[in-house]
Amino acid sequence: MKKLAMILAACMICSGCSVLDIMDGVGDYDKAIESKQITLYENSTTQEVASAVGPAIVGISGRYSNGESVGSGVCLAEGGYILTNSHVISGADKITLYLSDKSSATAKIIYDNPVLDLAIIKSSKNMPYLPIGSSDDILVGEDVLAVGTPLTLTLTHTFTKGIVSALNRTLKVDSDSGEGYMQNLIQHDASLNPGNSGGPLLNGRGEVIGINTLKIATGEGIGFAIPSKSFESLLGSYVKNINYEVPYLGLYGYDSEIANYEDSSISSLGFYVLSVNDNSPLINLGVTKGCVVTEFNGKKINNTLDLKDELYKLTTSDMVELVYENNGVSNKVKVCLK
């Protein structure tokens, strides 16, 4: 489990790794298995949700030359597209999925981004999938279910219940691969253990509103999930085109509300720029440290999630308009995404 400390979180707005060189055979999934979206009524009971969603959730084993990782995942699109955490499967020699009917399947990596701790894998078997719920509509105090594979593969499809404790949490994560940052996380108190990583956080309608990623080991009931807005557009782009490449913007920063803790002069909501990479398409367009991105591709940007969501709808070479504020002055530029 990763060591955690609360800080002002930053986020790299850039592309992840699209791992298409190991995609051989992935298209030959078992179409005989029924693939349909699992939907429930508004007033479904916890028991009804737990009974219905199981077929879309998997236990995951990642095999490495020096051992095995155990985690969880959830199918979110027809064709066996499964979302999980990067730290569950990154670099694995073989990925095995364990389904609710006691069968197993293999999977290949489509997308892997250690910075976001998100990965998309494609199952060799078709399977039912769950709808994605809006993380923008989550309320503190609402009931949630966490589903996963705590500790061992013999405990796949374990359900725990809790409430949303807080929203938009920011964390610094120290791991063997170095220092990273996570932002806009959903904090909840449903029980999480090693192996729950990559499993879904569900609302009362059985919709996936987040992907469980970590907990604070020294505390009780302090778990975190990546909100659905971080991955809904991203997943949709890969489902439409398996060879999709995430556009590169090359900005590093965080929500302007977080920046207000250090600089009270910031009055606009948006994405606060800490730095611009040398190879960013924005490098010579006036965007510098301290600027706040307020609009992107015609959409208002209130935070980092908004910027990611819009970026993942686009492709490389798209020309888009970006509005940013610098010392209270609004500026508009056009940029060709890399």
Short mmCIF file of C-alpha atoms in Angstrom, two decimals:
data_model
loop_
_atom_site.label_atom_id
_atom_site.label_comp_id
_atom_site.label_asym_id
_atom_site.label_seq_id
_atom_site.Cartn_x
_atom_site.Cartn_y
_atom_site.Cartn_z
CA MET A 1 0.00 0.00 0.00
CA LYS A 2 1.29 3.42 -0.92
CA LYS A 3 2.39 5.84 1.76
CA LEU A 4 0.17 8.92 1.87
CA ALA A 5 0.41 12.52 3.01
CA MET A 6 -2.09 15.32 2.50
CA ILE A 7 -0.72 18.26 0.46
CA LEU A 8 -1.73 20.70 -2.22
CA ALA A 9 -2.08 18.29 -5.11
CA ALA A 10 -0.84 18.96 -8.60
CA CYS A 11 -1.73 17.22 -11.82
CA MET A 12 0.02 16.75 -15.15
CA ILE A 13 -2.37 17.49 -18.00
CA CYS A 14 -0.77 15.28 -20.62
CA SER A 15 -1.11 11.93 -22.31
CA GLY A 16 -0.78 8.54 -20.69
CA CYS A 17 0.73 5.40 -22.17
CA SER A 18 -1.27 3.62 -24.83
CA VAL A 19 0.08 0.07 -24.74
CA LEU A 20 -0.94 -1.28 -28.11
CA ASP A 21 2.12 -3.42 -28.80
CA ILE A 22 0.67 -6.27 -26.69
CA MET A 23 -2.80 -6.19 -28.20
CA ASP A 24 -2.49 -9.39 -30.24
CA GLY A 25 -5.63 -11.50 -30.06
CA VAL A 26 -7.65 -9.08 -27.97
CA GLY A 27 -10.26 -8.63 -30.69
CA ASP A 28 -11.11 -12.33 -30.57
CA TYR A 29 -13.17 -12.14 -27.40
CA ASP A 30 -15.98 -14.58 -26.75
CA LYS A 31 -19.06 -12.94 -28.28
CA ALA A 32 -21.24 -15.85 -27.18
CA ILE A 33 -21.41 -14.38 -23.70
CA GLU A 34 -24.26 -11.89 -23.46
CA SER A 35 -23.08 -8.32 -23.27
CA LYS A 36 -25.64 -5.84 -22.00
CA GLN A 37 -25.70 -2.88 -19.70
CA ILE A 38 -26.89 -3.70 -16.20
CA THR A 39 -29.37 -1.09 -15.04
CA LEU A 40 -31.41 -0.80 -11.85
CA TYR A 41 -34.38 1.19 -10.64
CA GLU A 42 -33.97 4.46 -8.74
CA ASN A 43 -35.14 2.95 -5.43
CA SER A 44 -33.24 -0.35 -5.61
CA THR A 45 -32.21 -1.87 -2.29
CA THR A 46 -28.60 -2.54 -1.40
CA GLN A 47 -29.29 -6.25 -1.81
CA GLU A 48 -30.74 -5.72 -5.30
CA VAL A 49 -27.73 -3.67 -6.37
CA ALA A 50 -25.25 -6.23 -5.04
CA SER A 51 -27.10 -9.08 -6.74
CA ALA A 52 -27.27 -7.34 -10.11
CA VAL A 53 -23.81 -5.81 -10.58
CA GLY A 54 -21.61 -8.85 -9.86
CA PRO A 55 -21.30 -10.12 -13.47
CA ALA A 56 -19.67 -6.82 -14.54
CA ILE A 57 -16.99 -6.89 -11.81
CA VAL A 58 -13.78 -8.94 -11.87
CA GLY A 59 -10.92 -9.97 -9.66
CA ILE A 60 -7.55 -9.36 -11.32
CA SER A 61 -4.26 -11.20 -11.07
CA GLY A 62 -1.19 -9.59 -12.59
CA ARG A 63 1.70 -11.99 -13.08
CA TYR A 64 5.27 -10.70 -12.91
CA SER A 65 8.65 -12.40 -13.06
CA ASN A 66 9.07 -11.77 -9.33
CA GLY A 67 5.50 -12.32 -8.10
CA GLU A 68 1.82 -11.48 -8.44
CA SER A 69 -0.45 -8.50 -7.83
CA VAL A 70 -4.09 -8.86 -6.82
CA GLY A 71 -6.68 -6.22 -7.63
CA SER A 72 -10.11 -5.54 -9.01
CA GLY A 73 -11.80 -4.07 -12.07
CA VAL A 74 -15.16 -3.27 -13.60
CA CYS A 75 -16.47 -3.62 -17.15
CA LEU A 76 -17.86 -0.31 -18.41
CA ALA A 77 -18.44 -0.87 -22.12
CA GLU A 78 -19.51 -3.55 -24.57
CA GLY A 79 -16.59 -5.60 -25.84
CA GLY A 80 -15.03 -6.34 -22.48
CA TYR A 81 -13.49 -2.91 -21.76
CA ILE A 82 -12.50 -2.96 -18.09
CA LEU A 83 -11.26 -0.09 -15.94
CA THR A 84 -8.78 -0.69 -13.12
CA ASN A 85 -5.81 1.00 -11.42
CA SER A 86 -2.48 1.30 -13.17
CA HIS A 87 -0.66 -0.03 -10.11
CA VAL A 88 -2.62 -3.30 -10.36
CA ILE A 89 -1.49 -4.29 -13.87
CA SER A 90 1.33 -2.00 -15.05
CA GLY A 91 4.18 -4.06 -16.50
CA ALA A 92 2.46 -7.40 -15.93
CA ASP A 93 3.56 -10.33 -18.09
CA LYS A 94 0.07 -11.85 -17.93
CA ILE A 95 -3.29 -10.59 -16.70
CA THR A 96 -6.00 -13.01 -15.58
CA LEU A 97 -9.58 -12.00 -14.78
CA TYR A 98 -11.82 -13.87 -12.35
CA LEU A 99 -15.53 -13.51 -13.14
CA SER A 100 -18.58 -13.88 -10.92
CA ASP A 101 -19.60 -17.18 -12.58
CA LYS A 102 -16.29 -18.72 -11.39
CA SER A 103 -14.82 -18.70 -14.92
CA SER A 104 -11.66 -16.82 -15.89
CA ALA A 105 -10.39 -14.84 -18.86
CA THR A 106 -7.21 -13.18 -19.99
CA ALA A 107 -6.83 -9.46 -20.68
CA LYS A 108 -4.53 -7.10 -22.53
CA ILE A 109 -3.59 -3.52 -21.69
CA ILE A 110 -5.11 -0.79 -23.85
CA TYR A 111 -4.13 2.27 -21.80
CA ASP A 112 -1.93 2.73 -18.74
CA ASN A 113 -1.33 6.02 -16.93
CA PRO A 114 0.59 5.75 -13.63
CA VAL A 115 0.13 9.49 -12.92
CA LEU A 116 -3.66 9.15 -12.91
CA ASP A 117 -3.41 5.56 -11.59
CA LEU A 118 -5.87 4.47 -14.26
CA ALA A 119 -5.69 1.66 -16.80
CA ILE A 120 -8.03 0.24 -19.43
CA ILE A 121 -7.75 -3.46 -20.17
CA LYS A 122 -9.71 -5.58 -22.67
CA SER A 123 -11.04 -8.97 -21.68
CA SER A 124 -10.80 -12.05 -23.89
CA LYS A 125 -14.42 -12.69 -22.91
CA ASN A 126 -17.34 -10.43 -23.57
CA MET A 127 -19.31 -9.59 -20.43
CA PRO A 128 -22.09 -7.38 -19.04
CA TYR A 129 -21.15 -3.82 -18.17
CA LEU A 130 -22.25 -1.14 -15.73
CA PRO A 131 -23.39 2.42 -16.48
CA ILE A 132 -21.16 5.31 -15.47
CA GLY A 133 -22.80 7.75 -13.06
CA SER A 134 -22.02 11.45 -12.82
CA SER A 135 -19.46 12.25 -10.14
CA ASP A 136 -20.61 15.88 -10.41
CA ASP A 137 -23.90 14.84 -8.78
CA ILE A 138 -22.38 13.13 -5.73
CA LEU A 139 -23.43 14.49 -2.37
CA VAL A 140 -21.53 14.22 0.91
CA GLY A 141 -23.40 11.76 3.10
CA GLU A 142 -24.93 9.65 0.34
CA ASP A 143 -24.66 5.86 0.54
CA VAL A 144 -22.07 4.07 -1.59
CA LEU A 145 -20.95 0.49 -2.19
CA ALA A 146 -17.36 -0.57 -2.78
CA VAL A 147 -16.77 -3.85 -4.59
CA GLY A 148 -13.47 -5.66 -4.92
CA THR A 149 -11.06 -8.45 -4.09
CA PRO A 150 -9.60 -7.73 -0.64
CA LEU A 151 -6.32 -9.47 0.23
CA THR A 152 -6.72 -12.67 -1.84
CA LEU A 153 -8.39 -13.98 -5.00
CA THR A 154 -10.53 -16.27 -2.87
CA LEU A 155 -12.40 -13.12 -1.73
CA THR A 156 -13.46 -11.77 -5.13
CA HIS A 157 -16.76 -9.84 -5.32
CA THR A 158 -16.69 -8.58 -1.74
CA PHE A 159 -19.15 -5.74 -1.05
CA THR A 160 -18.75 -3.10 1.65
CA LYS A 161 -21.07 -0.19 2.36
CA GLY A 162 -20.32 3.35 3.47
CA ILE A 163 -21.06 6.99 2.82
CA VAL A 164 -19.33 9.75 0.91
CA SER A 165 -17.23 11.51 3.54
CA ALA A 166 -15.90 14.41 1.46
CA LEU A 167 -15.30 15.52 -2.13
CA ASN A 168 -12.37 16.97 -4.08
CA ARG A 169 -9.68 15.62 -1.77
CA THR A 170 -6.06 16.10 -2.81
CA LEU A 171 -3.23 13.68 -1.98
CA LYS A 172 0.46 13.27 -2.45
CA VAL A 173 1.46 9.66 -3.09
CA ASP A 174 4.95 8.28 -2.47
CA SER A 175 5.65 4.88 -4.00
CA ASP A 176 8.57 2.80 -5.26
CA SER A 177 8.23 4.48 -8.65
CA GLY A 178 8.59 7.95 -7.16
CA GLU A 179 6.41 10.85 -6.11
CA GLY A 180 3.03 11.43 -7.70
CA TYR A 181 -0.07 13.51 -7.12
CA MET A 182 -3.78 12.73 -7.14
CA GLN A 183 -6.56 15.30 -7.16
CA ASN A 184 -10.37 15.64 -6.95
CA LEU A 185 -10.70 12.29 -5.16
CA ILE A 186 -13.90 11.06 -3.52
CA GLN A 187 -13.33 10.28 0.15
CA HIS A 188 -15.57 7.57 1.63
CA ASP A 189 -15.66 5.19 4.58
CA ALA A 190 -16.59 1.90 2.89
CA SER A 191 -14.01 -0.67 3.97
CA LEU A 192 -11.03 -1.01 1.60
CA ASN A 193 -8.09 -3.40 1.81
CA PRO A 194 -5.18 -4.28 -0.47
CA GLY A 195 -6.80 -5.92 -3.50
CA ASN A 196 -9.75 -3.52 -3.60
CA SER A 197 -7.68 -1.29 -5.88
CA GLY A 198 -9.38 -0.83 -9.25
CA GLY A 199 -12.80 -1.91 -8.05
CA PRO A 200 -15.86 0.29 -8.52
CA LEU A 201 -17.49 2.71 -6.11
CA LEU A 202 -21.23 2.50 -6.78
CA ASN A 203 -24.14 4.78 -6.01
CA GLY A 204 -27.59 3.52 -5.01
CA ARG A 205 -28.55 2.89 -8.65
CA GLY A 206 -25.58 0.61 -9.29
CA GLU A 207 -23.81 3.26 -11.38
CA VAL A 208 -20.03 3.56 -11.23
CA ILE A 209 -19.19 6.96 -9.76
CA GLY A 210 -15.56 6.18 -8.99
CA ILE A 211 -12.69 3.69 -9.05
CA ASN A 212 -11.27 2.83 -5.64
CA THR A 213 -7.56 3.53 -5.60
CA LEU A 214 -6.14 3.79 -2.05
CA LYS A 215 -6.74 4.30 1.64
CA ILE A 216 -4.79 5.82 4.50
CA ALA A 217 -3.37 2.82 6.31
CA THR A 218 -2.87 4.63 9.60
CA GLY A 219 -6.52 5.68 9.84
CA GLU A 220 -9.89 3.97 9.93
CA GLY A 221 -12.47 4.35 7.19
CA ILE A 222 -10.49 6.83 5.08
CA GLY A 223 -10.61 5.52 1.53
CA PHE A 224 -10.44 7.30 -1.80
CA ALA A 225 -11.85 6.79 -5.28
CA ILE A 226 -11.02 8.41 -8.61
CA PRO A 227 -14.20 10.21 -9.77
CA SER A 228 -15.96 9.07 -12.93
CA LYS A 229 -15.39 12.41 -14.64
CA SER A 230 -11.69 11.48 -14.75
CA PHE A 231 -12.32 8.52 -17.02
CA GLU A 232 -15.73 8.66 -18.73
CA SER A 233 -14.61 10.61 -21.82
CA LEU A 234 -11.26 8.80 -21.86
CA LEU A 235 -12.90 5.37 -21.95
CA GLY A 236 -15.41 6.49 -24.57
CA SER A 237 -12.62 7.60 -26.90
CA TYR A 238 -10.85 4.23 -26.64
CA VAL A 239 -14.09 2.30 -27.19
CA LYS A 240 -14.69 4.29 -30.39
CA ASN A 241 -11.09 3.83 -31.54
CA ILE A 242 -8.83 1.27 -29.88
CA ASN A 243 -5.81 3.09 -31.38
CA TYR A 244 -6.83 6.40 -29.82
CA GLU A 245 -4.00 8.62 -28.57
CA VAL A 246 -4.62 11.06 -25.73
CA PRO A 247 -3.70 14.59 -26.85
CA TYR A 248 -0.79 16.25 -25.10
CA LEU A 249 -1.19 19.68 -23.52
CA GLY A 250 1.92 19.75 -21.32
CA LEU A 251 0.55 21.81 -18.41
CA TYR A 252 1.29 21.05 -14.78
CA GLY A 253 -0.90 22.45 -12.04
CA TYR A 254 -4.04 22.13 -9.93
CA ASP A 255 -7.43 23.67 -9.16
CA SER A 256 -7.29 27.45 -8.75
CA GLU A 257 -9.21 27.05 -5.48
CA ILE A 258 -6.19 25.17 -4.11
CA ALA A 259 -3.87 27.90 -5.36
CA ASN A 260 -5.86 30.39 -3.29
CA TYR A 261 -4.29 28.93 -0.16
CA GLU A 262 -0.96 30.37 -1.33
CA ASP A 263 -2.05 33.34 -3.44
CA SER A 264 -5.17 35.20 -2.33
CA SER A 265 -5.15 37.35 -5.47
CA ILE A 266 -6.55 34.50 -7.59
CA SER A 267 -10.26 35.13 -8.02
CA SER A 268 -11.20 32.99 -11.04
CA LEU A 269 -12.19 29.34 -11.04
CA GLY A 270 -10.17 27.16 -13.38
CA PHE A 271 -6.93 25.22 -13.78
CA TYR A 272 -3.97 26.99 -12.13
CA VAL A 273 -0.73 26.56 -14.09
CA LEU A 274 2.37 25.73 -12.06
CA SER A 275 4.60 25.08 -15.06
CA VAL A 276 4.56 24.54 -18.81
CA ASN A 277 6.67 21.75 -20.30
CA ASP A 278 9.26 22.72 -22.90
CA ASN A 279 7.55 20.56 -25.53
CA SER A 280 4.05 21.82 -24.75
CA PRO A 281 2.10 23.20 -27.72
CA LEU A 282 1.41 26.21 -25.47
CA ILE A 283 5.08 27.00 -24.77
CA ASN A 284 5.22 30.19 -26.89
CA LEU A 285 1.60 31.28 -26.60
CA GLY A 286 1.77 33.30 -23.39
CA VAL A 287 0.64 30.63 -20.93
CA THR A 288 3.07 30.70 -17.99
CA LYS A 289 3.21 29.92 -14.29
CA GLY A 290 0.40 31.67 -12.43
CA CYS A 291 -2.04 31.69 -15.32
CA VAL A 292 -5.52 30.22 -14.83
CA VAL A 293 -7.16 28.31 -17.69
CA THR A 294 -10.85 29.28 -17.61
CA GLU A 295 -12.16 27.96 -20.95
CA PHE A 296 -11.10 25.14 -23.25
CA ASN A 297 -12.64 24.07 -26.55
CA GLY A 298 -15.62 26.33 -25.90
CA LYS A 299 -16.36 24.88 -22.45
CA LYS A 300 -16.01 26.64 -19.10
CA ILE A 301 -13.24 25.16 -16.93
CA ASN A 302 -13.86 25.29 -13.18
CA ASN A 303 -11.22 22.75 -12.11
CA THR A 304 -8.73 20.12 -13.26
CA LEU A 305 -11.45 17.54 -13.87
CA ASP A 306 -13.19 19.82 -16.36
CA LEU A 307 -9.97 20.27 -18.33
CA LYS A 308 -9.23 16.53 -18.41
CA ASP A 309 -12.77 15.73 -19.46
CA GLU A 310 -12.63 18.08 -22.43
CA LEU A 311 -9.10 17.02 -23.43
CA TYR A 312 -10.09 13.33 -23.57
CA LYS A 313 -12.85 14.11 -26.07
CA LEU A 314 -10.28 15.43 -28.55
CA THR A 315 -7.55 13.88 -30.67
CA THR A 316 -4.02 14.80 -31.63
CA SER A 317 -3.76 17.56 -34.26
CA ASP A 318 -7.11 19.07 -33.21
CA MET A 319 -7.08 22.87 -33.21
CA VAL A 320 -8.81 24.27 -30.10
CA GLU A 321 -9.32 27.61 -28.43
CA LEU A 322 -8.05 28.16 -24.89
CA VAL A 323 -8.89 31.11 -22.63
CA TYR A 324 -6.64 31.94 -19.70
CA GLU A 325 -6.27 34.75 -17.19
CA ASN A 326 -2.93 36.33 -16.31
CA ASN A 327 -2.91 38.92 -13.53
CA GLY A 328 -6.62 39.47 -13.96
CA VAL A 329 -6.40 39.98 -17.75
CA SER A 330 -8.25 37.48 -19.97
CA ASN A 331 -6.41 36.15 -23.02
CA LYS A 332 -7.52 33.89 -25.85
CA VAL A 333 -5.23 31.65 -27.93
CA LYS A 334 -5.64 28.85 -30.46
CA VAL A 335 -3.50 25.76 -30.01
CA CYS A 336 -2.88 22.64 -32.10
CA LEU A 337 -2.82 19.61 -29.78
CA LYS A 338 0.07 17.18 -30.03
#
